[in-house]
Amino acid sequence: MQIDERAVGDVLVLDVKGRITLGEGDELLKDKVNSLLNQGKKKIILNLAGVPYIDSAGLGEIVRTYTTVSRQAGSLKLLNLTKRITDLLAITKLLTVFETFDSETEAVQSFSAAKV
């Protein structure tokens, strides 16, 4: 798995590519987000367009990441979910927990709207 980081204004977009599975991406994701939080970055979008598969460990890590960011008064949003990931989140009832977007522009703008 690979994570590319880019800034869009004060929002960080993490372009995730590859499978998020036990031992293959869960630790990398956790380390990356913890590093960002330590730098004071609290507006994070996970772009999952390049993620073909998430197993239960990967899903658990995304939930833990969301919780960690929220506890630090930050916000984590999901972008470009594949049908498989959308179905997985729907089955596990996590679709109601995460803010999800199909458009990066809308996802970035949602951070500004949240302050109002």
C-alpha positions as semicolon CSV with decimal commas, in nm:
position;residue;x (nm);y (nm);z (nm)
1;M;0,000;0,000;0,000
2;Q;0,112;0,354;-0,072
3;I;-0,005;0,690;0,068
4;D;0,062;1,014;-0,118
5;E;0,001;1,335;0,075
6;R;-0,100;1,667;-0,076
7;A;-0,240;1,988;0,064
8;V;-0,548;2,163;-0,071
9;G;-0,550;2,487;0,124
10;D;-0,540;2,386;0,492
11;V;-0,685;2,042;0,418
12;L;-0,461;1,738;0,370
13;V;-0,566;1,483;0,111
14;L;-0,417;1,137;0,152
15;D;-0,434;0,947;-0,177
16;V;-0,434;0,583;-0,071
17;K;-0,337;0,322;-0,330
18;G;-0,347;-0,051;-0,274
19;R;-0,517;-0,287;-0,033
20;I;-0,579;-0,188;0,328
21;T;-0,539;-0,520;0,505
22;L;-0,381;-0,671;0,814
23;G;-0,008;-0,613;0,790
24;E;-0,031;-0,457;0,445
25;G;-0,171;-0,112;0,510
26;D;-0,327;-0,081;0,851
27;E;-0,003;0,017;1,030
28;L;0,105;0,250;0,750
29;L;-0,225;0,436;0,769
30;K;-0,207;0,465;1,148
31;D;0,152;0,592;1,141
32;K;0,075;0,845;0,867
33;V;-0,226;0,993;1,045
34;N;-0,050;1,003;1,383
35;S;0,238;1,189;1,219
36;L;-0,002;1,444;1,069
37;L;-0,177;1,498;1,403
38;N;0,161;1,552;1,571
39;Q;0,225;1,826;1,314
40;G;-0,107;1,990;1,406
41;K;-0,283;1,883;1,085
42;K;-0,644;1,812;1,179
43;K;-0,835;1,835;0,849
44;I;-0,780;1,507;0,669
45;I;-0,945;1,348;0,367
46;L;-0,878;0,983;0,283
47;N;-0,907;0,944;-0,094
48;L;-0,987;0,574;-0,139
49;A;-1,022;0,577;-0,519
50;G;-0,713;0,358;-0,555
51;V;-0,816;0,106;-0,289
52;P;-0,958;-0,213;-0,439
53;Y;-1,001;-0,403;-0,111
54;I;-1,028;-0,346;0,264
55;D;-1,039;-0,638;0,509
56;S;-1,170;-0,626;0,866
57;A;-0,832;-0,513;1,004
58;G;-0,815;-0,234;0,747
59;L;-1,170;-0,128;0,826
60;G;-1,088;-0,135;1,196
61;E;-0,787;0,087;1,133
62;I;-0,997;0,341;0,941
63;V;-1,241;0,350;1,236
64;R;-0,955;0,389;1,486
65;T;-0,803;0,662;1,270
66;Y;-1,138;0,844;1,261
67;T;-1,168;0,818;1,641
68;T;-0,811;0,937;1,698
69;V;-0,856;1,240;1,471
70;S;-1,193;1,326;1,631
71;R;-1,046;1,310;1,982
72;Q;-0,783;1,564;1,877
73;A;-1,062;1,802;1,765
74;G;-0,992;1,714;1,404
75;S;-1,202;1,580;1,121
76;L;-1,152;1,283;0,890
77;K;-1,363;1,241;0,577
78;L;-1,370;0,975;0,308
79;L;-1,350;1,045;-0,064
80;N;-1,412;0,838;-0,379
81;L;-1,535;0,516;-0,223
82;T;-1,557;0,222;-0,460
83;K;-1,883;0,029;-0,473
84;R;-1,724;-0,254;-0,276
85;I;-1,610;-0,018;0,004
86;T;-1,947;0,162;0,006
87;D;-2,122;-0,176;0,042
88;L;-1,883;-0,277;0,321
89;L;-1,953;0,046;0,512
90;A;-2,328;0,003;0,457
91;I;-2,328;-0,357;0,583
92;T;-2,130;-0,260;0,895
93;K;-2,350;0,048;0,950
94;L;-2,037;0,266;0,935
95;L;-2,171;0,464;0,638
96;T;-2,366;0,667;0,896
97;V;-2,048;0,742;1,095
98;F;-1,826;0,876;0,819
99;E;-1,882;1,179;0,600
100;T;-1,828;1,050;0,247
101;F;-1,788;1,243;-0,076
102;D;-1,761;1,168;-0,448
103;S;-1,610;1,509;-0,526
104;E;-1,282;1,633;-0,381
105;T;-1,402;1,993;-0,412
106;E;-1,711;1,918;-0,203
107;A;-1,505;1,730;0,054
108;V;-1,259;2,019;0,093
109;Q;-1,540;2,276;0,110
110;S;-1,718;2,073;0,379
111;F;-1,444;2,168;0,625
112;S;-1,523;2,538;0,579
113;A;-1,897;2,475;0,604
114;A;-1,851;2,286;0,931
115;K;-1,723;2,600;1,107
116;V;-2,040;2,802;1,043
